Short mmCIF file of C-alpha atoms and ligand atoms in Angstrom, two decimals:
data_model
loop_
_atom_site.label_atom_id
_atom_site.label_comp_id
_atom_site.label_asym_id
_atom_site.label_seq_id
_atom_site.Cartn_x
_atom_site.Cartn_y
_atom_site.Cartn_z
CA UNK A 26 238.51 -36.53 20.73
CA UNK A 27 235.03 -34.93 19.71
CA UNK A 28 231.93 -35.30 21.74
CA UNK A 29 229.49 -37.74 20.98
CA UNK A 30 226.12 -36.44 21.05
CA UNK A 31 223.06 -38.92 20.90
CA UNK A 32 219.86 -36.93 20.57
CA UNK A 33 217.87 -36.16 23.86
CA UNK A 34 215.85 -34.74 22.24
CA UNK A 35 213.98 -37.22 20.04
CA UNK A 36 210.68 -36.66 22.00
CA UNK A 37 210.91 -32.82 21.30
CA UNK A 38 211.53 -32.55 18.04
CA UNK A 39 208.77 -35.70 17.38
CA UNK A 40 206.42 -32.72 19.64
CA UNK A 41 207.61 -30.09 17.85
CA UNK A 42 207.10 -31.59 14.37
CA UNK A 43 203.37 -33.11 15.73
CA UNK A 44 202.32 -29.69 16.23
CA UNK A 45 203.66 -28.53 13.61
CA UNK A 46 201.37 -31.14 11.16
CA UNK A 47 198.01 -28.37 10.68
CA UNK A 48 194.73 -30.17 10.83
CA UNK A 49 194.32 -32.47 14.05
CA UNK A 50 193.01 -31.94 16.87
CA UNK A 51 195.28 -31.99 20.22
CA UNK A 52 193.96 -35.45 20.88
CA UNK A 53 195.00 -36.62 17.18
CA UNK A 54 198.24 -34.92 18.09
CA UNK A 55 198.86 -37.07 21.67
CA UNK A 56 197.66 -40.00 19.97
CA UNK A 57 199.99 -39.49 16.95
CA UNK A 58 203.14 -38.53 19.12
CA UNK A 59 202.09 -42.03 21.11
CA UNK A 60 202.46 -43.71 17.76
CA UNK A 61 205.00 -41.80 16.51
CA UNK A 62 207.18 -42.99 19.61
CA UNK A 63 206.11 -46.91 19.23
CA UNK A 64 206.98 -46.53 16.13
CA UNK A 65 210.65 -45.05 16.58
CA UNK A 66 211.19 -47.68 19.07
CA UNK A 67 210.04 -50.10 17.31
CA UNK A 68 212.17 -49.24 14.20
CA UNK A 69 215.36 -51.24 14.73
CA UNK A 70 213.31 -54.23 16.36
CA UNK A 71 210.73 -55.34 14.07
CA UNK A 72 211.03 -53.16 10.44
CA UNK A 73 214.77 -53.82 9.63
CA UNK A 74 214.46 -57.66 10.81
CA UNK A 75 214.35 -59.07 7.64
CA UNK A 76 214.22 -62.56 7.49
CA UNK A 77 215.61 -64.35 10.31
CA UNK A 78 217.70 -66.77 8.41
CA UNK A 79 218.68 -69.25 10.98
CA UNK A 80 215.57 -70.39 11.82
CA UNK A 81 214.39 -71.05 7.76
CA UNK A 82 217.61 -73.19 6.62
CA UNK A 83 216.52 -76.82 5.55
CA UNK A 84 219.45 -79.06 5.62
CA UNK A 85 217.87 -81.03 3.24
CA UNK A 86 218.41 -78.11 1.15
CA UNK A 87 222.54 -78.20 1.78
CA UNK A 88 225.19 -79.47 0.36
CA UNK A 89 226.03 -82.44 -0.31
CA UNK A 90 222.30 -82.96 -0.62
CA UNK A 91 220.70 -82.04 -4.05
CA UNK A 92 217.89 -78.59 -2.83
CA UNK A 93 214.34 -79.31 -3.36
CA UNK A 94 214.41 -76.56 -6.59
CA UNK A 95 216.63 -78.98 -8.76
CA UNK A 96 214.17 -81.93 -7.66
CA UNK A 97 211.14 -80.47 -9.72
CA UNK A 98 210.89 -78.08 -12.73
CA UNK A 99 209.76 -74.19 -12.04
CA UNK A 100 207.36 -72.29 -13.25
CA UNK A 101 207.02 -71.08 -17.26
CA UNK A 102 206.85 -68.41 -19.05
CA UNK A 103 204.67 -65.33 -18.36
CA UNK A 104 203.70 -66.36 -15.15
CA UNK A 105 204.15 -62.88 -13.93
CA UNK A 106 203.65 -60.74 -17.29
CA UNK A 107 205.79 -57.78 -15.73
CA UNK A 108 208.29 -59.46 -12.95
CA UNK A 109 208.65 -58.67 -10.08
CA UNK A 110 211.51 -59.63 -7.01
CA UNK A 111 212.37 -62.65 -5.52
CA UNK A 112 209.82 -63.13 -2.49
CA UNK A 113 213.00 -64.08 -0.37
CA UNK A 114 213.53 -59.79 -1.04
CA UNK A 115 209.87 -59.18 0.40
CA UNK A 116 211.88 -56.45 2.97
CA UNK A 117 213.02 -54.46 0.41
CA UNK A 118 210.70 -51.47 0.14
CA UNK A 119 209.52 -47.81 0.28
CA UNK A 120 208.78 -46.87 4.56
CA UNK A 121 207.19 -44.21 5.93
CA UNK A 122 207.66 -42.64 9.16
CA UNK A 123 204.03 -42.43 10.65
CA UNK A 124 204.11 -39.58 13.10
CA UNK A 125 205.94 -37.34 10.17
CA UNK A 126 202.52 -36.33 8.51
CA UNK A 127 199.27 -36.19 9.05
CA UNK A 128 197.89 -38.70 5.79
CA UNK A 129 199.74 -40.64 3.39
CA UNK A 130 198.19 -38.45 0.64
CA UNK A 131 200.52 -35.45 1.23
CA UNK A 132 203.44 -37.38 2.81
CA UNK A 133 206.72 -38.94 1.85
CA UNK A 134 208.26 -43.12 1.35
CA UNK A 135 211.70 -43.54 1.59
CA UNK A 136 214.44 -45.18 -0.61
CA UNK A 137 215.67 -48.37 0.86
CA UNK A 138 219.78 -47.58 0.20
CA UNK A 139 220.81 -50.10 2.55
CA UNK A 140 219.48 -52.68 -0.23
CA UNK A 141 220.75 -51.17 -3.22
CA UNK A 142 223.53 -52.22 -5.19
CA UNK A 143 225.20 -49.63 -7.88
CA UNK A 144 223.91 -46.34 -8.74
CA UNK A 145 220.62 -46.32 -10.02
CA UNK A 146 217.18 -46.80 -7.85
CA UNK A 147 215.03 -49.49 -8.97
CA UNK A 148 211.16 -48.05 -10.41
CA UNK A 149 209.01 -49.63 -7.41
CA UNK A 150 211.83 -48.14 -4.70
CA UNK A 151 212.01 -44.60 -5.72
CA UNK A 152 210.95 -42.65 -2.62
CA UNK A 153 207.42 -41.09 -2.97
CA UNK A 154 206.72 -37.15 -2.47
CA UNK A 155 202.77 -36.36 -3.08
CA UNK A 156 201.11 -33.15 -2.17
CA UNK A 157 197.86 -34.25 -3.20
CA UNK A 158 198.10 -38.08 -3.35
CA UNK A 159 198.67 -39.76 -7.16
CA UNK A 160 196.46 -38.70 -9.89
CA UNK A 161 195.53 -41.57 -12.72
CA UNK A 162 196.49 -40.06 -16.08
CA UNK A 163 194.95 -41.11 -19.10
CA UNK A 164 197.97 -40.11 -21.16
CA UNK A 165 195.86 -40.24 -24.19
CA UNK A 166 193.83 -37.16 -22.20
CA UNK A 167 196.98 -35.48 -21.12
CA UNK A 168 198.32 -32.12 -22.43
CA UNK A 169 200.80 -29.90 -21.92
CA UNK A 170 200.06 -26.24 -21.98
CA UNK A 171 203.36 -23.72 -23.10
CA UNK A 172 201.74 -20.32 -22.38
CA UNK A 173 202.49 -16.85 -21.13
CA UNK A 174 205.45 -14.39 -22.71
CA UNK A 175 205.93 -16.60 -25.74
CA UNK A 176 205.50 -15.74 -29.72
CA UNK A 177 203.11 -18.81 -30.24
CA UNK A 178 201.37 -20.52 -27.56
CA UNK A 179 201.38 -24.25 -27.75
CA UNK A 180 199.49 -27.22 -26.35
CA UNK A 181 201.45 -30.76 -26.49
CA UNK A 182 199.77 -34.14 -26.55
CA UNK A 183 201.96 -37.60 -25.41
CA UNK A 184 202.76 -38.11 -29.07
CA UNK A 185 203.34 -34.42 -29.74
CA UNK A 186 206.27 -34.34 -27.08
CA UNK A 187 207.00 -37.92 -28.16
CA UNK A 188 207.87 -37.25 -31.49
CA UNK A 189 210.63 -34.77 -30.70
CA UNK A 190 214.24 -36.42 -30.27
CA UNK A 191 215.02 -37.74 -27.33
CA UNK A 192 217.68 -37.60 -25.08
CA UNK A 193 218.39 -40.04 -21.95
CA UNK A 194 220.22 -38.73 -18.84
CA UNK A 195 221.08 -40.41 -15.72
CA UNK A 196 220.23 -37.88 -12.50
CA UNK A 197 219.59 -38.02 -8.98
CA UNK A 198 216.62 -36.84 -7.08
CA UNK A 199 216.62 -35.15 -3.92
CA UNK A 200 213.89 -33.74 -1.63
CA UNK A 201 215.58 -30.76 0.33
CA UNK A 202 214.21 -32.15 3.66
CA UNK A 203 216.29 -35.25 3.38
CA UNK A 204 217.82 -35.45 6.69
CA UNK A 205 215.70 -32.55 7.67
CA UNK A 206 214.55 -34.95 11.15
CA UNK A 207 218.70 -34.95 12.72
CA UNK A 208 218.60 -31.10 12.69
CA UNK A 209 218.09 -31.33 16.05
CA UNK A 210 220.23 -34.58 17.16
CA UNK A 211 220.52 -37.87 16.49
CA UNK A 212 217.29 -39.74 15.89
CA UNK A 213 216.30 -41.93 13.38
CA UNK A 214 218.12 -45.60 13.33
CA UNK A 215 217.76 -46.08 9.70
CA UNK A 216 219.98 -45.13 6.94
CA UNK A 217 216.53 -45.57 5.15
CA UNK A 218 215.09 -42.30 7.13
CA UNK A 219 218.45 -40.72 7.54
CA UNK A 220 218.91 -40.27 3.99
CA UNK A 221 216.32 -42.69 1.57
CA UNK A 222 214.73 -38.98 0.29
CA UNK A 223 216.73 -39.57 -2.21
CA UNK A 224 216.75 -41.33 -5.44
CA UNK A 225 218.82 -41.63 -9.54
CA UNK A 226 217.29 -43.03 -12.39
CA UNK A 227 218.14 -42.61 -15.95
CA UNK A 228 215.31 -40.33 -17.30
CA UNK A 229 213.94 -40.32 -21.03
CA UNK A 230 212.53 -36.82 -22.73
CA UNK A 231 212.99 -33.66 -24.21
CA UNK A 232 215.03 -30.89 -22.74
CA UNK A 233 213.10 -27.92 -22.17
CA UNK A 234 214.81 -25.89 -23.94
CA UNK A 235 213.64 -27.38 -27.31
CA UNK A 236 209.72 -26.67 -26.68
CA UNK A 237 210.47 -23.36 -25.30
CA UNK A 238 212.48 -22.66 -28.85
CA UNK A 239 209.44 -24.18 -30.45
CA UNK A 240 207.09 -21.49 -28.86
CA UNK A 241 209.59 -18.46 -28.62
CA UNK A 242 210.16 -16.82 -25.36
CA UNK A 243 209.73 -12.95 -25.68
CA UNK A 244 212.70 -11.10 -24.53
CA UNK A 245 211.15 -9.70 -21.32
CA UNK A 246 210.32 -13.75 -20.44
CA UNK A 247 212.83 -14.59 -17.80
CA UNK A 248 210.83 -17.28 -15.30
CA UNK A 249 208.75 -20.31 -15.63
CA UNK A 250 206.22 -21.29 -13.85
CA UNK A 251 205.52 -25.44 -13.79
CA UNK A 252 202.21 -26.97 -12.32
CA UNK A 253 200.96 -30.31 -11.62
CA UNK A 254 197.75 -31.78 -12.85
CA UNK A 255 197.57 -33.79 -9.37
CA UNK A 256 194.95 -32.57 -7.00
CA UNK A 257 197.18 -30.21 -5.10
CA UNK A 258 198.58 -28.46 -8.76
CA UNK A 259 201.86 -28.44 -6.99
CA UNK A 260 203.89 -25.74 -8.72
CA UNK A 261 207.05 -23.96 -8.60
CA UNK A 262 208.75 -21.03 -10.34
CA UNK A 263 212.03 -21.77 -11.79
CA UNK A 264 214.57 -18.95 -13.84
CA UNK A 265 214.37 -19.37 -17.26
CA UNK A 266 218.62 -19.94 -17.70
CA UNK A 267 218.26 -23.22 -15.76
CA UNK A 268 215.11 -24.18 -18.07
CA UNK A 269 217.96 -23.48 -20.87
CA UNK A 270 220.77 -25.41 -19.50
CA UNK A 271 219.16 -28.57 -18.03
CA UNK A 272 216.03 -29.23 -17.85
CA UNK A 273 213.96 -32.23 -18.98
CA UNK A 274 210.59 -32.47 -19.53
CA UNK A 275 210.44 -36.62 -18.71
CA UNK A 276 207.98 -38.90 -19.73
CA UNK A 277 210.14 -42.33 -19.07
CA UNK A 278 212.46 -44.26 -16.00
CA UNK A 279 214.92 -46.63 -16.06
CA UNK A 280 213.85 -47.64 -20.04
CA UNK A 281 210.04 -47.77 -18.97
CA UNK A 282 206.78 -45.19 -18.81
CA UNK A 283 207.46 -43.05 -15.74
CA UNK A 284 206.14 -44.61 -13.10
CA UNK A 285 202.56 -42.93 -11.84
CA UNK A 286 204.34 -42.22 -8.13
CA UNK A 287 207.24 -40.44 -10.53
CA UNK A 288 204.72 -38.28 -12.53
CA UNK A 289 203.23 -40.60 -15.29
CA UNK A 290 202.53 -39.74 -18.35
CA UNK A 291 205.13 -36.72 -17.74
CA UNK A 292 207.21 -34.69 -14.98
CA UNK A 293 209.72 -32.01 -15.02
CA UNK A 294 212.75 -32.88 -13.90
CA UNK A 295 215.68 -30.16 -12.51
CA UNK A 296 218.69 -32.10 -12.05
CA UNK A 297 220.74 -30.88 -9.01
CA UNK A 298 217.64 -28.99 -8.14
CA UNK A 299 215.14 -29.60 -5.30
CA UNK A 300 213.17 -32.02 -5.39
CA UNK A 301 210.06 -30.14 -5.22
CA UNK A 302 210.86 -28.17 -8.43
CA UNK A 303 210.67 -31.18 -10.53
CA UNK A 304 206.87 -31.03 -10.98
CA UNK A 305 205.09 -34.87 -11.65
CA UNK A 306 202.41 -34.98 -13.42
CA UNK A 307 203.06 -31.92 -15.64
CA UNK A 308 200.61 -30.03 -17.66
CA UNK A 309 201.28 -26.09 -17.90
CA UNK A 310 204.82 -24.22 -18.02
CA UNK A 311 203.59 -20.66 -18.28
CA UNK A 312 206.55 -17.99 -18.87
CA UNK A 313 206.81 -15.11 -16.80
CA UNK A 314 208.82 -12.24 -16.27
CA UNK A 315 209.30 -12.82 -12.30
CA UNK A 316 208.33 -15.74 -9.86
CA UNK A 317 204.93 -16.33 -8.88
CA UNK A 318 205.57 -15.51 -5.29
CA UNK A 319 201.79 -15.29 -4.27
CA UNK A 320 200.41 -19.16 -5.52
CA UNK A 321 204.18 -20.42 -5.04
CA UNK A 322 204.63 -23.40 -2.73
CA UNK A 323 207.82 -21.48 -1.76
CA UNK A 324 206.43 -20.68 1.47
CA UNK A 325 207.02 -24.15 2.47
CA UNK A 326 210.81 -24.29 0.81
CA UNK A 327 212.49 -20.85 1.89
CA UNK A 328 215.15 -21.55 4.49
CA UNK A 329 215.14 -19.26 7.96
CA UNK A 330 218.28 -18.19 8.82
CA UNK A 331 219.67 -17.41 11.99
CA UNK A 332 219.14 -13.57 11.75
CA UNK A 333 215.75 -13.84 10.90
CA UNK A 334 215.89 -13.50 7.68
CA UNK A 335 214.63 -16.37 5.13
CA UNK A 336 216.38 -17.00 2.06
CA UNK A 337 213.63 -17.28 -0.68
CA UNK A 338 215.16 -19.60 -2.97
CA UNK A 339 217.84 -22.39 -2.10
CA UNK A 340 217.34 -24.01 -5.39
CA UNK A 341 220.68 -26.57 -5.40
CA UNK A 342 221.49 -29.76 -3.10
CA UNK A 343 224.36 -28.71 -2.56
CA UNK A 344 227.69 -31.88 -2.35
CA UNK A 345 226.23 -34.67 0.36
CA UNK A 346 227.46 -38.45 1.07
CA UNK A 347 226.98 -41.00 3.39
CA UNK A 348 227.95 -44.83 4.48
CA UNK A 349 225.58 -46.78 2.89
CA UNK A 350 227.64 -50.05 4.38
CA UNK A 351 227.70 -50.33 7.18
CA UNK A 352 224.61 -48.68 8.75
CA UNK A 353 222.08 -49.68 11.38
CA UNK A 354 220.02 -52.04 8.98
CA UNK A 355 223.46 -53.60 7.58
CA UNK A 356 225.60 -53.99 11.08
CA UNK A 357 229.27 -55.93 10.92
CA UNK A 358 228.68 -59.38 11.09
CA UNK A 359 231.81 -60.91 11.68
CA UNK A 360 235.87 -59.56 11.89
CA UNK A 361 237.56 -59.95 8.97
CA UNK A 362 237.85 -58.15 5.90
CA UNK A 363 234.74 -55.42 4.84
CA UNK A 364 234.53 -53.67 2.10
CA UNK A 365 232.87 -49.71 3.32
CA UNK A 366 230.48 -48.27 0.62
CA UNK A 367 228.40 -45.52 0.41
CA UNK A 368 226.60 -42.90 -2.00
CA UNK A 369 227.98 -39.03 -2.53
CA UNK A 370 226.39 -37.11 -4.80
CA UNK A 371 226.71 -33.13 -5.99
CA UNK A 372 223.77 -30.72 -7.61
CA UNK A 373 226.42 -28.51 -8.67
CA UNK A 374 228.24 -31.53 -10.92
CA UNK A 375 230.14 -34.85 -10.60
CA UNK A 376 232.14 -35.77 -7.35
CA UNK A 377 235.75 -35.59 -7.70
CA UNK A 378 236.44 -37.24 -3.96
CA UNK A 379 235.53 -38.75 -1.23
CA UNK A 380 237.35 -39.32 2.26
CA UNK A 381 236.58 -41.95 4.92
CA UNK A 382 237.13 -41.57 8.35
CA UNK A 383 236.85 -44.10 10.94
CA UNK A 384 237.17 -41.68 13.91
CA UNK A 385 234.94 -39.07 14.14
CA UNK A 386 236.68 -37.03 11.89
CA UNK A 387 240.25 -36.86 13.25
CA UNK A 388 241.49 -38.60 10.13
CA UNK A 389 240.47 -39.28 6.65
CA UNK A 390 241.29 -41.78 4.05
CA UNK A 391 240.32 -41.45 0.48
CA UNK A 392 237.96 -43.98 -0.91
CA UNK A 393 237.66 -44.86 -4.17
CA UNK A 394 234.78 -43.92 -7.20
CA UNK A 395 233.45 -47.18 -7.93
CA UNK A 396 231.79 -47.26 -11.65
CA UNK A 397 230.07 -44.26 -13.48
CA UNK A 398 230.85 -41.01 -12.23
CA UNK A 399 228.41 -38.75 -13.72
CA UNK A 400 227.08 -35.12 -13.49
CA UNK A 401 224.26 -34.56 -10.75
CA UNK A 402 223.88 -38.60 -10.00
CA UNK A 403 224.65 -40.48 -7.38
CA UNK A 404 228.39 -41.73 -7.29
CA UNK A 405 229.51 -45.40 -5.53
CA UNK A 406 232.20 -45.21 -3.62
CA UNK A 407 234.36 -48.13 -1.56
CA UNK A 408 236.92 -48.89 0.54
CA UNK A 409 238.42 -52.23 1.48
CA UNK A 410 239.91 -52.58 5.12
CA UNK A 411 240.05 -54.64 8.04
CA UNK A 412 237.79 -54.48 11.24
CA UNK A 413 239.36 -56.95 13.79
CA UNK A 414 235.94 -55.75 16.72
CA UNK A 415 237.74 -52.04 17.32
CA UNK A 416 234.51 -49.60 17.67
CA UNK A 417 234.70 -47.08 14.70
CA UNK A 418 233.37 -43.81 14.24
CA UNK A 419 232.80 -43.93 10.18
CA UNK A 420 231.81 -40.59 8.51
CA UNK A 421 232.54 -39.96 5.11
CA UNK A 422 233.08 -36.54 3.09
CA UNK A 423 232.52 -35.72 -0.27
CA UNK A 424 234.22 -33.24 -2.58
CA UNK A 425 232.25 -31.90 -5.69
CA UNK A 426 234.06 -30.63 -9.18
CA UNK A 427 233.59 -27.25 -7.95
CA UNK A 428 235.66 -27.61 -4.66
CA UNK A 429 232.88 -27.38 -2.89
CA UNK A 430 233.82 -29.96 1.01
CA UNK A 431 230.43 -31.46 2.45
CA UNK A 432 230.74 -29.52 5.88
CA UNK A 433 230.87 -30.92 9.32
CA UNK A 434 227.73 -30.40 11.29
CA UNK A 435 228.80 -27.26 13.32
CA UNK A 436 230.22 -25.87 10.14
CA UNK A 437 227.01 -25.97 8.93
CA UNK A 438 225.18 -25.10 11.96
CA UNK A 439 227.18 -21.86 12.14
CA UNK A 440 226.24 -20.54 8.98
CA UNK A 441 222.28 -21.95 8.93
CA UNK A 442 221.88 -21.79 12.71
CA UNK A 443 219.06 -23.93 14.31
CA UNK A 444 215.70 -22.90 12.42
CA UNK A 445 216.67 -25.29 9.73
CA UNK A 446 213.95 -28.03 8.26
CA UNK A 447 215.78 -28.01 4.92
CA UNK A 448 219.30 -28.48 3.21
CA UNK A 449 220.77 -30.77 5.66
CA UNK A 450 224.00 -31.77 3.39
CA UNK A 451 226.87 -32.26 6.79
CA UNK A 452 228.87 -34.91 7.37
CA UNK A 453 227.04 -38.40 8.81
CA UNK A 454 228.41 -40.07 11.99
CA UNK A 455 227.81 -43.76 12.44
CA UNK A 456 229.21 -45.67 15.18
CA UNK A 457 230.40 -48.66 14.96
CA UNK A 458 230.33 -51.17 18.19
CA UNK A 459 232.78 -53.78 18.92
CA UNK A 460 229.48 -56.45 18.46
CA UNK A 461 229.28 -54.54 14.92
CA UNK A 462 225.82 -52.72 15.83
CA UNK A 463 225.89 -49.77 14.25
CA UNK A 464 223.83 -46.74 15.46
CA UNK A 465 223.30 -42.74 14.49
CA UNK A 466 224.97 -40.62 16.35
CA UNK A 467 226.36 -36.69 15.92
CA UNK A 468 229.73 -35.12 16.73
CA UNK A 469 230.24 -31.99 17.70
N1 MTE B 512 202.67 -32.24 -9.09
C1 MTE B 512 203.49 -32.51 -8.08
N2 MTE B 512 204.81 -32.55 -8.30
C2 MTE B 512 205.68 -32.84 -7.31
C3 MTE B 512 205.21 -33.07 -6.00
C4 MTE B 512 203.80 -33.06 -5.78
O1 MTE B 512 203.30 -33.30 -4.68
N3 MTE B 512 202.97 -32.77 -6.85
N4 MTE B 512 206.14 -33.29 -4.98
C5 MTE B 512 207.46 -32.70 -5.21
C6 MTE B 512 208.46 -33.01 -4.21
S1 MTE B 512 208.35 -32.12 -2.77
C7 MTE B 512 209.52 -33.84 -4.46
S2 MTE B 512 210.76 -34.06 -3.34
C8 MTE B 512 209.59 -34.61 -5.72
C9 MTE B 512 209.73 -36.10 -5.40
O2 MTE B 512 209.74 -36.86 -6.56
P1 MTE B 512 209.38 -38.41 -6.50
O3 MTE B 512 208.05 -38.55 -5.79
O4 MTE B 512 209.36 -38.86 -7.91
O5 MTE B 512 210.46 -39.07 -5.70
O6 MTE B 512 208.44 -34.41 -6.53
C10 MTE B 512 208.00 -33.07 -6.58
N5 MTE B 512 207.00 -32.89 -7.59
MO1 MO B 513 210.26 -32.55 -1.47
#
């Protein structure tokens, strides 16, 4: 039987990633890493609560008794002129972990996907990624600049880009450093900071290609470069052939205006890609004829390797998964039958399997695709079985359309070594305790 590792080092890497945030002081730093540890601690114990639903239950409100709610009539119409969730679902929402960055203006939320139901991540839960905190568009204002090696340079307003037809796609969005804090063990007890970098919505627009055929790339034009109109002007180069195969320039989510945490009035959006190469808030695509290495953010996004070397560009999330439930917010609550569900998800195309083991990896089980299974979005899958209190160790392992097997954690470890922030696509261990806890742990 594999080893069970539980990260030591938590307070290391928290050190390590402390003094790695630029701009505070080493007092700001001990008084971060202080926080940073409450905080951790704190985690299971007072975030992931939720309501403690014992101690609310009226029996008045039980059967055979007719509930207070049928006893009076409810509120009308346009009470709340755009809805919003049941307040009984108040726990459902974006989190931060504190000691990650310095401010929230260039920091990250996470995805709550031990809430979510189906495939597709509801507007006010799609994690957050700002460089430069969120700019307030007037989208009247807002234009698009096309510029650089083209015939006829063009500049776009709202209804310009508007009036071109539209096409709807549903994609998945990924920031590369999802998962990027278990490099080094074991640490966070959330699926929600395990893996919530990560969000699909169905996204309205025009595919890039059709503006670029509007101003006419020259034939020496072979990169584009995309920048934000946010305070940081957050931009990224990106080769022109995936500008012709896939990408959207966005202006709308799940049926409604992007969202101005997504980019409103209009983002790029690379499916499969990074995250970071989907620019928000997008107002100049200049074409090039090679990357803009010297104002690129790549700096940040190349991965080091264990020779040394840094690969420049790791453009694709490559085939990922994980248990979505169980996990440590959503523990067994009683023996019985449980149906095991998770999320995989490929950058390279749809998911054609996914296995389930519930022992570390000796042995796998296929699950099955639940619902859509679409190019570059997340995919459902499910299992029903029986837990009668035996401890588990669930992983699960995805397969994408290319062949490509989500790799075990040494597997990938042997090929990235241990520099690695980014790309953290192996195989997720949770372990499952005879009470039904369920806690993060790594195999090696
Ligand atoms: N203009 C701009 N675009 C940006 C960013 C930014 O800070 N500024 N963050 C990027 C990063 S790193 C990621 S992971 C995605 C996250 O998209 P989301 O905030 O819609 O989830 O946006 C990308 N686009
Ligand atoms: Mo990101």
């Amino acid at each position: 039987m594999s080893k069970i590792i539980k990260g030591p080092n938590t307070r290391e890497l928290m050190e390590q990633m402390v003094q790695e945030s630029e701009h505070l002081s080493i007092n700001d730093r001990r008084d971060f890493l202080r926080k940073g540890v409450v905080a951790a601690a704190g985690i299971a114990a007072t975030t992931f609560a939720g309501r403690s639903i014992s101690a609310e239950i009226n029996p008045a409100n039980l059967p055979p008794n007719e509930p207070a709610w049928g006893k009076q009539l409810g509120h009308g119409v346009v009470e709340q002129p755009y809805g919003l969730p049941s307040t009984f679902e108040k726990q459902v929402v974006r989190r931060t972990v504190p000691w990650l960055t310095a401010d929230s203006i260039a920091s990250i939320s996470m995805t709550p996907l031990q809430d979510l139901k189906g495939i597709i991540t509801p507007n006010g839960l799609v994690f957050e990624r700002y460089h430069g905190g969120v700019p307030q568009i007037n989208p009247d204002e807002h234009r698009l600049i096309l510029h650089g090696l083209v015939e006829r340079p063009l500049i776009f307003t709202m209804e310009d880009l508007m009036r071109f037809p539209s096409v709807s796609e549903i994609k998945f969005i990924e920031c590369p450093a999802n998962g990027g804090m278990e490099w080094k063990g074991a640490q966070m007890e959330a699926l929600q900071f395990t893996h919530g970098m990560l969000s699909c919505c169905e996204w309205t627009g025009v595919p890039l290609r059709v503006l670029l055929e509007e101003a006419g790339v020259k034939p020496e034009g072979k990169w584009i470069l995309a920048e934000g109109a946010d305070g940081a002007h957050m931009s990224r180069s990106i080769p022109l052939e995936k500008a012709l195969e896939d990408t959207l320039v966005v202006y709308a989510q799940n049926g409604e205006m992007l969202r101005p945490e997504q980019g409103y009035p209009l983002r790029l959006l690379n499916p499969g890609w990074e995250g970071n190469t989907s620019i928000k808030w997008l107002r100049r695509l200049e074409v090039g004829d090679q990357p803009w290495y010297h104002r690129e953010e790549t700096s940040k996004y190349t991965d080091l390797m264990p020779d040394g070397r840094a690969r420049k560009f790791t453009f694709v999330q490559e085939t990922n998964s994980v248990i979505t439930s169980p996990c440590p917010e959503k523990p067994l609550v009683k023996p019985g039958f449980v149906e095991i569900e998770g999320l995989a998800w490929s950058g390279r195309g749809k998911i054609k399997h996914v296995d389930i083991s519930f022992d570390g990896g000796v042995s796998w089980v296929p699950a099955k695709l639940k619902g859509l299974v679409l190019d570059k979005a997340l995919t459902r899958f499910s299992l029903v079985t029986k837990w009668t209190g035996q401890p588990w160790l669930l992983q699960s392992r995805s397969v994408d359309e290319t062949g490509y097997v989500q790799p075990t954690l040494s597997q990938l470890r042997e090929v990235r070594g241990g520099n690695s922030i980014y790309h953290k696509n192996s195989i997720h261990t949770w372990k499952v305790a005879p009470t039904g806890e369920v806690t993060n742990v790594q195999i090696t």
